[in-house]
PDB file of C-alpha atoms in Angstrom:
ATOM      1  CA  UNK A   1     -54.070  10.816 -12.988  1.00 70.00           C
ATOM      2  CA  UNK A   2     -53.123  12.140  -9.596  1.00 70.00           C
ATOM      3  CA  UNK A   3     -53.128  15.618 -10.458  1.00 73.00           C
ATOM      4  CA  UNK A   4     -56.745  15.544 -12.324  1.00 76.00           C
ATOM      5  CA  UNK A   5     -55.029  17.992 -15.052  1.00 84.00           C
ATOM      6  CA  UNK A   6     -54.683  16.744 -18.369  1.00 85.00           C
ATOM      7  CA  UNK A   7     -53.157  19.381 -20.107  1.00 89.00           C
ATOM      8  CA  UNK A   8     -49.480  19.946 -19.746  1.00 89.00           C
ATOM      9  CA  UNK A   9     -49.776  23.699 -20.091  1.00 91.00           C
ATOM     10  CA  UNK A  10     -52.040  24.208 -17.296  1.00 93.00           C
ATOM     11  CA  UNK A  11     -50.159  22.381 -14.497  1.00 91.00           C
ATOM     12  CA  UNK A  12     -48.078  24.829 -12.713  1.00 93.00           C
ATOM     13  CA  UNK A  13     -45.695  24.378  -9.649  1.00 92.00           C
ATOM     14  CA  UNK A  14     -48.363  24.176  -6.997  1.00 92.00           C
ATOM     15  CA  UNK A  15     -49.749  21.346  -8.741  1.00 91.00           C
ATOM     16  CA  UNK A  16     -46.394  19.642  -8.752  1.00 91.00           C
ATOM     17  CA  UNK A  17     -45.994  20.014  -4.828  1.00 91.00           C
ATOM     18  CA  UNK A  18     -49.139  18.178  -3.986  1.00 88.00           C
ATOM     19  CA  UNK A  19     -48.600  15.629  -7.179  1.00 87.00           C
ATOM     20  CA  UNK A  20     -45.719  15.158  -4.734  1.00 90.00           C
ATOM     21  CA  UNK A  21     -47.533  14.939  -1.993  1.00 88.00           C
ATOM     22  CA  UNK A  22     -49.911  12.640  -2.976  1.00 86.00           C
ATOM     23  CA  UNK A  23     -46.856  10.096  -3.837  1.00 85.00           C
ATOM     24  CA  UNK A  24     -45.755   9.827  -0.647  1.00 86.00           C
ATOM     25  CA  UNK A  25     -49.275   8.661   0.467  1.00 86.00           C
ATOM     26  CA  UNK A  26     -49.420   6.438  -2.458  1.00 85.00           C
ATOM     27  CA  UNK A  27     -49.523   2.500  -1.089  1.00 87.00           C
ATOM     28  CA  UNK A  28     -46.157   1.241  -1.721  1.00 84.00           C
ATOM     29  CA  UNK A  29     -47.790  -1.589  -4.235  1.00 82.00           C
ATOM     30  CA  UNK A  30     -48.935   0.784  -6.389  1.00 81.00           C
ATOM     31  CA  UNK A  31     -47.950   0.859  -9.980  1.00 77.00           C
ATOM     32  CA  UNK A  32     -47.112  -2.524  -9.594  1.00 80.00           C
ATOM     33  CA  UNK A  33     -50.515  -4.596 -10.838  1.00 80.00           C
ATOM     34  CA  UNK A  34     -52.141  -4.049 -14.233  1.00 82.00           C
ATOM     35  CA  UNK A  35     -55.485  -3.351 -12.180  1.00 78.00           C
ATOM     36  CA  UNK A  36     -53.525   0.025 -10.861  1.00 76.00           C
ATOM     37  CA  UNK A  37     -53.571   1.473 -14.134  1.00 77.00           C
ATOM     38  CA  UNK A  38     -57.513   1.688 -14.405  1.00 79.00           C
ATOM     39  CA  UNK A  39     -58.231   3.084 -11.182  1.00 80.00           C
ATOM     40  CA  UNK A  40     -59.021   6.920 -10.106  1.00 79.00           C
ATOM     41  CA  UNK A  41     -56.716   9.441  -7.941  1.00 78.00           C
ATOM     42  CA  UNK A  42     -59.994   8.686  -5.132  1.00 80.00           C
ATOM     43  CA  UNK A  43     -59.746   4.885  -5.465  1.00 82.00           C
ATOM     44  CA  UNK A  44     -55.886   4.906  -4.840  1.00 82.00           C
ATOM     45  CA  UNK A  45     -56.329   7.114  -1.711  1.00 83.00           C
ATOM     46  CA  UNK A  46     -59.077   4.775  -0.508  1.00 84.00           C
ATOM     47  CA  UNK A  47     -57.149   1.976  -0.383  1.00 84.00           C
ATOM     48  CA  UNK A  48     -53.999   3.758   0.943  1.00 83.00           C
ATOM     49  CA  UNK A  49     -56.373   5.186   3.747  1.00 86.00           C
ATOM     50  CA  UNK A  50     -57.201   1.715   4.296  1.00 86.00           C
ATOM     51  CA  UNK A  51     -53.600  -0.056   4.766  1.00 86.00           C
ATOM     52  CA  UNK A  52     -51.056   0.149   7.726  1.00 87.00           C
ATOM     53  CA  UNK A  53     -48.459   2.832   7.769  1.00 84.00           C
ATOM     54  CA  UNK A  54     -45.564   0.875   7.015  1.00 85.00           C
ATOM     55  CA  UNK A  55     -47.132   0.145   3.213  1.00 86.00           C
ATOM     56  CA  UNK A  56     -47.832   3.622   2.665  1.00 86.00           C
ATOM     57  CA  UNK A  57     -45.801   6.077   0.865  1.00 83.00           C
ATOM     58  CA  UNK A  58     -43.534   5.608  -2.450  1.00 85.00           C
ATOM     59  CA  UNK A  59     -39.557   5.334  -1.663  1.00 86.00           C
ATOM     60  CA  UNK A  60     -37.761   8.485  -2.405  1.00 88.00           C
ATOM     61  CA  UNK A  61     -36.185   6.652  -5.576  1.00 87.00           C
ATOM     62  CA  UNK A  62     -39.468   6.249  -6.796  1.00 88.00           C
ATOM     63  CA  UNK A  63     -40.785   9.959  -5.976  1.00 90.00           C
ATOM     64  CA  UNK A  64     -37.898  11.350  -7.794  1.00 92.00           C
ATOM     65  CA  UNK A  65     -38.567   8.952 -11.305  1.00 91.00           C
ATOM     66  CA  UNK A  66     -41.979  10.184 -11.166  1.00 89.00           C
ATOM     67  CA  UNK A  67     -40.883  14.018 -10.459  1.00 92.00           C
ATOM     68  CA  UNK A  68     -38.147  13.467 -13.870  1.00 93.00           C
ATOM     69  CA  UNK A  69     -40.483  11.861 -15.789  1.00 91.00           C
ATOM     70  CA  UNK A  70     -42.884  15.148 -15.088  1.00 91.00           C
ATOM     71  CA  UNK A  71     -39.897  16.975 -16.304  1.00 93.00           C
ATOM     72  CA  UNK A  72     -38.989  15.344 -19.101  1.00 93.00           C
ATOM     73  CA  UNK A  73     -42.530  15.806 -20.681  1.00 91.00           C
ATOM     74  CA  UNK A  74     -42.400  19.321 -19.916  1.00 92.00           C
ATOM     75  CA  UNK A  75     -39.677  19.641 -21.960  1.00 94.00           C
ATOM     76  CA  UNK A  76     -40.794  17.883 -24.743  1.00 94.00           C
ATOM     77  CA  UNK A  77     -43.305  20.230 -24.677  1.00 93.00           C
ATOM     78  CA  UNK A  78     -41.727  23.559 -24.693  1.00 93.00           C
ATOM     79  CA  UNK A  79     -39.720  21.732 -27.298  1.00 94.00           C
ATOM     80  CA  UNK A  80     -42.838  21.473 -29.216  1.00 94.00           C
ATOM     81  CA  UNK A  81     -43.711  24.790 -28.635  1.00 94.00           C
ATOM     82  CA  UNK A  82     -46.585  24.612 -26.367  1.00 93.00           C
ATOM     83  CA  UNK A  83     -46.902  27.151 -23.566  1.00 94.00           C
ATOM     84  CA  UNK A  84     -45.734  25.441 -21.005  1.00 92.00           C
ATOM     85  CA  UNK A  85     -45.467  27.997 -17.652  1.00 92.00           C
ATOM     86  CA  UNK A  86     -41.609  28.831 -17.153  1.00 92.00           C
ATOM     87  CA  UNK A  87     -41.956  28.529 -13.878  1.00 92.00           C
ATOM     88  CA  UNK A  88     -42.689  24.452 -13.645  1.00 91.00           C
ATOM     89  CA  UNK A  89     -39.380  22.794 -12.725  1.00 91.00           C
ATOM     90  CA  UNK A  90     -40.783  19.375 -11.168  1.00 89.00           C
ATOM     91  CA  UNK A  91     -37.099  18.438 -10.440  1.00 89.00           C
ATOM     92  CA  UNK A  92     -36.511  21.299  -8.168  1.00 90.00           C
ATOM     93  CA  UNK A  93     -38.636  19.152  -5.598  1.00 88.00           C
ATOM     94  CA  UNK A  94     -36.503  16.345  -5.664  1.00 89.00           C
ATOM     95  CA  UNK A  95     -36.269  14.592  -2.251  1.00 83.00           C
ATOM     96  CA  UNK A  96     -33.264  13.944  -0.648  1.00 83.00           C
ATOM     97  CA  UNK A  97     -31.993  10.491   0.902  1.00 77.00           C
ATOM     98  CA  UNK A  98     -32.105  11.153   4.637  1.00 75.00           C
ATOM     99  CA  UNK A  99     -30.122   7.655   5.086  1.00 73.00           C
ATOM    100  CA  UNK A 100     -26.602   6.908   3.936  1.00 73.00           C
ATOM    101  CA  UNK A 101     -26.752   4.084   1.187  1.00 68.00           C
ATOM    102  CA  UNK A 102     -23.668   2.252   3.531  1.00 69.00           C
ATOM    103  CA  UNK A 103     -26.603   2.532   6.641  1.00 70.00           C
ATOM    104  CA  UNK A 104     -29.719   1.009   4.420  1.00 71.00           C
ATOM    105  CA  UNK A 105     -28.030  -2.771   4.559  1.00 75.00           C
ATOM    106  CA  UNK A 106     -26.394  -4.298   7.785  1.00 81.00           C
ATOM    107  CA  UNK A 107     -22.728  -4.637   8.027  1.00 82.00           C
ATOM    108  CA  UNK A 108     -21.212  -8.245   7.361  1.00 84.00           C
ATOM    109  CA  UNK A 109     -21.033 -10.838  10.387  1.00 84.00           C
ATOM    110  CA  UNK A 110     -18.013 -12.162  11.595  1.00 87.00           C
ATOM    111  CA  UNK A 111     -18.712 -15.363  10.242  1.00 90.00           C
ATOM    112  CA  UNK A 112     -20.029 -13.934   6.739  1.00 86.00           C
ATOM    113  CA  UNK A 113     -16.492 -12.090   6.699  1.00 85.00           C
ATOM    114  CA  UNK A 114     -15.016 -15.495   7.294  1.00 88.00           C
ATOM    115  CA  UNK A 115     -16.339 -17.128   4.431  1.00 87.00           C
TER     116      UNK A 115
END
């Protein structure tokens, strides 16, 4: 859907860089409502044009699911002997964490270390 290419064969690794582009400009809601799943690559944008910063773009959990999923079909699909270009490796443009996991939560309060 955000691509606009249907068949696996014909995406190739430029395609996969603005797929991933277009993620992180994705509202942060999406995916998440039944209504998503009906609506067009321009509809999504609209509405992500239309929110506040802070609610768009897709974590970089979430980026990376979608980038493995986009691998694992291509697999399947070389598997199946389709034609797949040998080039497309969606997981080589995996994003990296740019925050420790120990500096996404506040440390404990005295008080909470207390108890």
């Amino acid at each position: 859907m955000l691509t606009g290419i249907f068949d696996i064969t014909k995406i190739r690794q430029p395609d996969v860089k603005s797929f991933r582009a277009d993620l992180t400009q994705m509202p942060k809601t999406w995916g998440k409502s039944p209504k998503d799943r009906s609506d067009t690559r321009d509809e999504v944008m609209a509405k992500s044009a239309a929110l506040h910063i802070d609610k768009v773009g897709l974590s970089v959990g979430t980026v990376n699911r979608h980038l493995e999923h986009l691998n694992q079909i291509a697999e399947w699909a070389r598997d199946e002997g389709l034609l797949v270009d040998p080039n497309l490796k969606p997981s080589k443009l995996r994003r990296k964490e740019t925050v420790r996991a120990r500096d996404k939560r506040k440390a404990f309060s005295f008080d909470q270390l207390r108890a």
